[in-house]
Amino acid sequence: MTSADASPTLVATRALLALAVVFVLLATTGWTTIRHRPASWSSREAALAAWARDRIDDRPLPDPAAPARTVAAFFAGLGPADGARLAARHPLVVGNLNGVPVTLRYRANRITLARAYAAERGRVDDTRLSPEGRHEARRRVDRFASLMRPGRQVLAFDPTGTGRAAEVLGDLGRARRVSVIVPGVDTNLLTFQKTHGRYGAPAGMAEALYAAERRTSPRARVAVIAWADYTAPAGIGVDAMTGRLAEEGAVRLVGLTESLPPHARVALFCHSYGSVLCGVAAPRLPARVTDVAVAGSPGMRVERAADLDSPARIWAMRDADDWIADVPHLEVGGVGHGADPVAPEFGARLLSARGALGHSGYFEPGTQSLGNLAAIGVGAYPRLVCARADSACRDGISGTEGL
């Protein structure tokens, strides 16, 4: 029976059953979203206030909400010394401002990292904190120390609350192909990288994808961004079932893509709730975004790929034992994320995920899923392995593009 054949009663019954599943999930997770560590916005607000008051050569500094091109034009008119002074005076703003030259952002974020590290070190032995608080402080100290290691290129860093970060692998300024990884639920500063489950965390995903792209096309000029620069849902709670955080994150993702090198082609690789965010962002993405690939998606908040209203190619994959397949793929009253992107009627280009295990295994080295993502990243479309034993996912794409 097709959806068109279903009676109104049957449709309503299915919707009620789906909502029941949602509320069972919410009950069993204890409504995790209301148990976040409270976010303290004072440092960010103070930084933005100081930025708004400052001047350079009697000129006001650009509005942090201004388009990336406006910010880029302002910094293009500064000499290196003035840019360095602004990074030193306002590292939290400069390090997270789209349009600032990437090398200056790296510099500013190292300053913020050093300050955050020093502040957190003081909390590790603070007896006023609970044992859990001191343990979290130790974990944050370890994370900040890792991000400060030589060679790491931190494109965004904000330690406020649960924190946000983004890291670049490769030479972003010279790249002709840029891959952006958009992760899902439970992404924050502490989960940005992991020792166990390494390739299920943003930094590990980026490391695996960058290495695979280099193997796929050694001569291609590529860069990969691990983009954890939005507030993700914590656990499978109410925020994970709705689009509020995806809407907020989409604004940030569009801002990032607009600030990337105009000569580069950009591919988005969106995992789990990250695919919800990518779906919301799709109609506003700049033309340089040529591909959007989703893995383990609960939905993109549309019923068909065509509804995304984007010229980008839409790709989808899901491995055989990913639990996300059991999530109801519909939206009722703002709860749920719509149709299943791997359903044939959705209209995405379906890719093989052979070798991937579970919900977080798509970036594991040696898997067909990672090989397919890397081929999209470098534009090596003839190397793609479709979900079916045919070449349907490559229809309408000729040769290797943009290497």
Coordinates of C-alpha atoms in Angstrom, one line a residue:
M1 CA 0.0 0.0 0.0
T2 CA 1.3 3.4 -0.9
S3 CA 0.9 6.5 1.2
A4 CA -1.6 7.8 -1.3
D5 CA -3.7 4.7 -0.8
A6 CA -3.7 5.0 3.0
S7 CA -6.9 6.0 4.7
P8 CA -7.0 9.1 7.0
T9 CA -7.7 6.8 9.9
L10 CA -4.6 4.7 9.2
V11 CA -2.4 7.8 8.7
A12 CA -3.6 9.1 12.1
T13 CA -3.0 5.8 13.8
R14 CA 0.6 5.7 12.4
A15 CA 1.2 9.2 13.6
L16 CA 0.0 8.4 17.1
L17 CA 2.1 5.3 17.2
A18 CA 5.1 7.4 16.1
L19 CA 4.5 10.0 18.8
A20 CA 4.2 7.2 21.4
V21 CA 7.6 5.9 20.4
V22 CA 9.0 9.5 20.7
F23 CA 7.6 9.9 24.2
V24 CA 8.9 6.5 25.2
L25 CA 12.3 7.6 24.1
L26 CA 12.0 10.9 26.0
A27 CA 10.9 9.1 29.1
T28 CA 13.7 6.5 29.0
T29 CA 16.4 9.2 28.4
G30 CA 15.1 11.3 31.4
W31 CA 14.4 14.3 29.2
T32 CA 18.1 14.8 28.8
T33 CA 18.0 18.2 27.3
I34 CA 16.9 19.8 30.5
R35 CA 20.0 18.4 32.3
H36 CA 22.6 20.3 30.2
R37 CA 25.5 21.9 32.0
P38 CA 24.2 25.5 32.3
A39 CA 25.8 27.7 29.7
S40 CA 27.5 30.8 30.9
W41 CA 27.3 33.5 28.3
S42 CA 29.2 36.2 30.3
S43 CA 32.6 35.8 28.7
R44 CA 31.1 35.8 25.1
E45 CA 28.9 38.8 25.9
A46 CA 31.9 40.7 27.5
A47 CA 34.0 39.9 24.4
L48 CA 31.4 41.2 22.0
A49 CA 30.8 44.3 24.1
A50 CA 34.6 45.1 24.1
W51 CA 34.7 44.5 20.4
A52 CA 31.8 46.9 19.8
R53 CA 33.5 49.7 21.8
D54 CA 36.9 49.3 20.1
R55 CA 38.2 51.3 17.1
I56 CA 41.2 51.0 14.9
D57 CA 42.4 54.1 13.1
D58 CA 39.2 55.8 14.3
R59 CA 37.2 53.2 12.4
P60 CA 34.6 51.0 14.1
L61 CA 35.1 47.3 13.9
P62 CA 32.7 45.3 11.7
D63 CA 29.5 43.9 13.2
P64 CA 30.1 40.2 14.1
A65 CA 26.7 39.5 12.4
A66 CA 27.9 41.1 9.1
P67 CA 28.3 38.9 6.0
A68 CA 31.7 37.2 5.6
R69 CA 32.5 39.3 2.6
T70 CA 32.1 42.5 4.7
V71 CA 34.4 41.2 7.4
A72 CA 36.9 40.0 4.7
A73 CA 36.9 43.4 3.1
F74 CA 37.6 45.1 6.4
F75 CA 40.5 42.8 7.3
A76 CA 41.9 43.1 3.7
G77 CA 42.4 46.8 4.4
L78 CA 44.4 46.2 7.5
G79 CA 48.1 45.6 7.7
P80 CA 49.5 42.4 9.3
A81 CA 50.4 44.3 12.5
D82 CA 46.9 45.7 12.9
G83 CA 45.3 42.3 12.3
A84 CA 47.6 40.7 14.9
R85 CA 46.7 43.5 17.4
L86 CA 43.0 42.8 17.0
A87 CA 43.6 39.1 17.4
A88 CA 45.5 39.7 20.7
R89 CA 42.9 42.2 22.0
H90 CA 39.8 40.2 20.9
P91 CA 40.8 36.6 20.4
L92 CA 37.4 35.1 21.2
V93 CA 35.7 37.4 18.5
V94 CA 38.5 37.2 15.9
G95 CA 38.9 33.4 16.2
N96 CA 35.2 32.8 15.5
L97 CA 34.4 35.5 12.9
N98 CA 33.7 34.3 9.4
G99 CA 35.6 36.4 6.9
V100 CA 38.8 36.8 9.0
P101 CA 41.8 35.3 7.3
V102 CA 42.1 31.7 8.4
T103 CA 45.7 32.0 9.6
L104 CA 44.6 34.9 11.8
R105 CA 41.7 32.8 13.2
Y106 CA 44.2 30.0 14.0
R107 CA 46.3 32.5 15.9
A108 CA 43.4 34.1 17.8
N109 CA 42.1 30.7 18.8
R110 CA 45.4 29.6 20.2
I111 CA 45.3 32.7 22.5
T112 CA 41.8 31.8 23.7
L113 CA 42.8 28.2 24.1
A114 CA 45.7 29.2 26.3
R115 CA 43.5 31.4 28.5
A116 CA 40.8 28.7 28.8
Y117 CA 43.5 26.2 29.7
A118 CA 44.9 28.4 32.4
A119 CA 41.4 29.1 33.8
E120 CA 40.4 25.4 33.8
R121 CA 43.7 24.4 35.5
G122 CA 42.6 26.5 38.4
R123 CA 39.4 24.6 38.8
V124 CA 40.9 21.1 38.8
D125 CA 41.9 21.3 42.5
D126 CA 39.1 23.7 43.6
T127 CA 37.6 22.1 46.7
R128 CA 34.4 24.2 46.2
L129 CA 33.6 22.0 43.2
S130 CA 32.0 18.6 43.5
P131 CA 34.1 15.6 42.5
E132 CA 32.1 15.5 39.3
G133 CA 33.0 19.1 38.6
R134 CA 36.7 18.6 39.2
H135 CA 36.6 15.5 37.0
E136 CA 35.0 17.6 34.2
A137 CA 37.6 20.3 34.7
R138 CA 40.4 17.7 34.2
R139 CA 38.7 16.5 31.0
R140 CA 38.5 20.1 29.7
V141 CA 42.2 20.7 30.6
D142 CA 43.1 17.6 28.6
R143 CA 41.0 18.7 25.6
F144 CA 42.4 22.2 25.6
A145 CA 46.0 20.9 25.8
S146 CA 45.3 18.6 22.9
L147 CA 43.9 21.3 20.7
M148 CA 47.0 23.5 21.5
R149 CA 49.4 20.9 20.2
P150 CA 51.7 22.2 17.4
G151 CA 50.2 21.8 13.9
R152 CA 46.6 21.8 14.9
Q153 CA 44.6 24.4 13.0
V154 CA 41.6 25.5 15.1
L155 CA 39.2 27.5 13.0
A156 CA 36.6 28.1 15.7
F157 CA 36.8 27.8 19.5
D158 CA 34.4 28.9 22.2
P159 CA 34.8 27.3 25.7
T160 CA 31.6 28.8 27.0
G161 CA 29.1 26.3 28.4
T162 CA 29.6 22.8 26.8
G163 CA 31.7 24.5 24.1
R164 CA 32.1 24.6 20.3
A165 CA 35.0 24.0 18.0
A166 CA 36.1 23.5 14.4
E167 CA 39.4 22.2 13.1
V168 CA 41.0 22.3 9.6
L169 CA 43.1 19.5 8.1
G170 CA 45.0 20.7 5.0
D171 CA 45.7 24.1 3.5
L172 CA 42.2 25.7 3.5
G173 CA 43.4 28.9 1.7
R174 CA 44.7 26.9 -1.3
A175 CA 42.2 24.1 -1.4
R176 CA 40.2 23.4 -4.5
R177 CA 38.0 20.9 -2.7
V178 CA 36.7 21.5 0.9
S179 CA 34.9 18.8 2.8
V180 CA 32.9 19.9 5.9
I181 CA 31.8 17.3 8.4
V182 CA 28.6 18.1 10.3
P183 CA 28.2 15.8 13.3
G184 CA 25.1 15.0 15.4
V185 CA 23.9 14.4 18.9
D186 CA 26.2 14.8 21.9
T187 CA 28.8 16.9 20.1
N188 CA 30.6 19.3 22.3
L189 CA 34.2 20.2 23.3
L190 CA 34.6 17.1 25.4
T191 CA 33.4 14.8 22.6
F192 CA 35.2 16.6 19.8
Q193 CA 37.8 13.8 19.8
K194 CA 37.9 10.5 21.5
T195 CA 40.4 7.7 22.3
H196 CA 37.7 5.0 22.2
G197 CA 35.3 5.3 19.3
R198 CA 37.8 7.6 17.6
Y199 CA 36.2 7.6 14.2
G200 CA 32.8 8.4 15.7
A201 CA 34.0 11.8 16.9
P202 CA 34.4 14.9 14.7
A203 CA 38.2 15.1 14.9
G204 CA 38.5 11.4 14.1
M205 CA 36.0 11.6 11.3
A206 CA 38.0 14.4 9.7
E207 CA 41.3 12.6 10.1
A208 CA 39.9 9.5 8.4
L209 CA 38.3 11.4 5.6
Y210 CA 41.3 13.6 4.9
A211 CA 43.6 10.5 4.7
A212 CA 41.1 8.7 2.4
E213 CA 40.8 11.8 0.1
R214 CA 44.6 12.0 -0.1
R215 CA 44.7 8.3 -1.1
T216 CA 41.9 8.7 -3.6
S217 CA 43.4 11.7 -5.4
P218 CA 47.0 12.3 -4.1
R219 CA 47.4 15.4 -6.3
A220 CA 44.2 17.1 -5.4
R221 CA 44.3 20.2 -3.2
V222 CA 41.9 19.3 -0.5
A223 CA 41.0 20.4 3.0
V224 CA 38.7 18.9 5.6
I225 CA 36.9 20.7 8.4
A226 CA 35.6 19.0 11.5
W227 CA 32.8 21.4 12.2
A228 CA 31.4 21.1 15.7
D229 CA 30.6 24.8 15.8
Y230 CA 27.0 24.6 16.8
T231 CA 25.0 23.6 19.9
A232 CA 24.0 20.0 19.3
P233 CA 21.3 18.1 21.2
A234 CA 22.5 16.3 24.3
G235 CA 21.2 12.7 24.2
I236 CA 18.1 11.4 22.4
G237 CA 15.7 13.9 24.1
V238 CA 13.3 16.6 23.0
D239 CA 16.0 18.7 21.3
A240 CA 17.0 15.7 19.1
M241 CA 13.4 15.1 18.1
T242 CA 12.7 18.7 17.0
G243 CA 14.4 21.2 14.6
R244 CA 15.1 24.1 17.0
L245 CA 18.9 23.5 17.3
A246 CA 19.1 22.5 13.7
E247 CA 17.6 25.9 12.8
E248 CA 20.1 27.7 14.9
G249 CA 23.0 25.6 13.7
A250 CA 22.0 26.1 10.0
V251 CA 22.6 29.8 10.3
R252 CA 26.1 29.1 11.5
L253 CA 26.7 26.5 8.8
V254 CA 25.6 28.8 6.0
G255 CA 27.9 31.5 7.5
L256 CA 30.8 29.1 7.4
T257 CA 30.2 28.0 3.8
E258 CA 29.9 31.6 2.6
S259 CA 33.3 32.3 4.1
L260 CA 35.2 29.5 2.4
P261 CA 37.5 30.2 -0.5
P262 CA 35.3 31.2 -3.5
H263 CA 37.4 29.1 -5.9
A264 CA 36.7 25.9 -4.0
R265 CA 34.0 23.4 -4.4
V266 CA 32.4 22.4 -1.1
A267 CA 30.9 19.1 0.0
L268 CA 29.0 18.6 3.3
F269 CA 29.1 15.3 5.1
C270 CA 26.2 15.3 7.6
H271 CA 25.9 12.5 10.2
S272 CA 22.8 11.7 12.2
Y273 CA 21.3 14.9 13.6
G274 CA 23.8 16.8 11.5
S275 CA 21.8 15.8 8.5
V276 CA 18.7 17.5 10.0
L277 CA 20.8 20.7 10.2
C278 CA 22.1 20.3 6.6
G279 CA 18.5 19.8 5.4
V280 CA 17.4 23.1 7.1
A281 CA 20.5 24.9 5.7
A282 CA 20.2 23.5 2.2
P283 CA 18.0 26.3 0.6
R284 CA 20.4 29.0 1.8
L285 CA 23.7 27.3 0.9
P286 CA 25.9 29.2 -1.6
A287 CA 26.4 27.7 -5.1
R288 CA 30.0 26.6 -4.2
V289 CA 28.3 23.8 -2.1
T290 CA 28.0 21.1 -4.8
D291 CA 27.3 18.0 -2.7
V292 CA 25.4 17.2 0.5
A293 CA 25.9 13.6 1.7
V294 CA 24.0 12.2 4.7
A295 CA 24.7 9.1 6.7
G296 CA 22.6 7.6 9.4
S297 CA 20.0 10.3 8.9
P298 CA 16.7 10.5 10.9
G299 CA 15.4 12.8 8.2
M300 CA 16.1 16.2 6.6
R301 CA 12.8 17.9 7.5
V302 CA 11.4 17.5 4.0
E303 CA 9.5 14.7 2.2
R304 CA 11.7 14.7 -1.0
A305 CA 15.2 15.7 -1.9
A306 CA 13.7 18.1 -4.4
D307 CA 12.0 19.9 -1.5
L308 CA 15.5 20.9 -0.2
D309 CA 15.5 23.5 -3.0
S310 CA 19.2 23.2 -3.6
P311 CA 21.2 22.7 -6.8
A312 CA 23.6 20.5 -4.8
R313 CA 23.6 16.7 -5.4
I314 CA 22.0 14.9 -2.5
W315 CA 23.5 11.6 -1.4
A316 CA 22.4 9.2 1.3
M317 CA 23.6 6.0 2.9
R318 CA 22.8 3.8 5.9
D319 CA 24.4 0.6 7.0
A320 CA 22.4 -2.5 7.7
D321 CA 22.5 -2.5 11.5
D322 CA 22.1 1.3 12.1
W323 CA 19.4 1.7 14.8
I324 CA 18.3 5.0 13.2
A325 CA 16.3 2.8 10.7
D326 CA 13.8 2.1 13.5
V327 CA 13.2 5.8 14.2
P328 CA 9.8 6.9 12.8
H329 CA 10.5 8.9 9.6
L330 CA 7.7 11.5 9.8
E331 CA 7.0 14.8 11.3
V332 CA 4.0 15.5 13.5
G333 CA 3.5 18.9 15.2
G334 CA 7.2 19.7 14.9
V335 CA 8.3 16.4 16.4
G336 CA 10.3 14.2 14.0
H337 CA 12.3 15.0 10.9
G338 CA 10.3 13.8 7.9
A339 CA 10.9 11.2 5.3
D340 CA 13.7 8.6 5.2
P341 CA 16.5 9.9 3.0
V342 CA 17.4 6.3 1.9
A343 CA 13.9 5.5 0.8
P344 CA 13.9 5.3 -3.0
E345 CA 10.9 7.7 -3.2
F346 CA 12.9 10.4 -1.4
G347 CA 15.1 10.9 -4.5
A348 CA 18.6 11.0 -3.1
R349 CA 21.5 9.3 -4.8
L350 CA 21.9 6.1 -2.7
L351 CA 25.4 5.0 -1.8
S352 CA 26.8 1.7 -0.4
A353 CA 27.8 1.8 3.3
R354 CA 29.3 -1.7 3.3
G355 CA 31.7 -2.4 6.1
A356 CA 30.2 0.3 8.4
L357 CA 28.9 -1.0 11.7
G358 CA 26.2 0.6 13.9
H359 CA 25.3 4.3 13.9
S360 CA 28.8 5.7 14.2
G361 CA 30.8 3.6 11.9
Y362 CA 30.6 5.4 8.6
F363 CA 34.0 7.0 8.8
E364 CA 35.9 3.9 9.9
P365 CA 39.0 3.3 7.6
G366 CA 38.5 0.5 5.2
T367 CA 34.8 0.8 4.9
Q368 CA 33.0 1.3 1.6
S369 CA 31.1 4.2 3.3
L370 CA 34.3 6.1 3.9
G371 CA 35.6 5.4 0.4
N372 CA 32.4 6.8 -1.1
L373 CA 32.6 9.9 1.1
A374 CA 36.2 10.5 0.0
A375 CA 35.3 10.1 -3.7
I376 CA 32.6 12.7 -3.3
G377 CA 35.0 15.0 -1.5
V378 CA 37.6 15.0 -4.3
G379 CA 35.0 14.8 -7.1
A380 CA 36.0 11.3 -8.2
Y381 CA 32.4 10.3 -9.0
P382 CA 33.3 7.3 -11.2
R383 CA 34.7 5.6 -8.1
L384 CA 31.5 5.7 -6.2
V385 CA 29.8 2.4 -5.3
C386 CA 26.0 2.7 -5.4
A387 CA 23.7 1.0 -2.9
R388 CA 22.4 -1.2 -5.6
A389 CA 24.3 -3.4 -8.0
D390 CA 24.1 -0.7 -10.7
S391 CA 25.3 2.8 -11.4
A392 CA 22.1 4.6 -10.8
C393 CA 23.6 6.9 -8.1
R394 CA 26.0 8.3 -10.7
D395 CA 23.4 9.1 -13.3
G396 CA 24.0 12.5 -15.0
I397 CA 27.5 12.9 -13.6
S398 CA 30.2 12.7 -16.2
G399 CA 33.9 12.0 -15.4
T400 CA 35.9 13.4 -12.5
E401 CA 35.0 17.0 -11.7
G402 CA 37.1 19.7 -10.3
L403 CA 40.4 17.9 -9.4

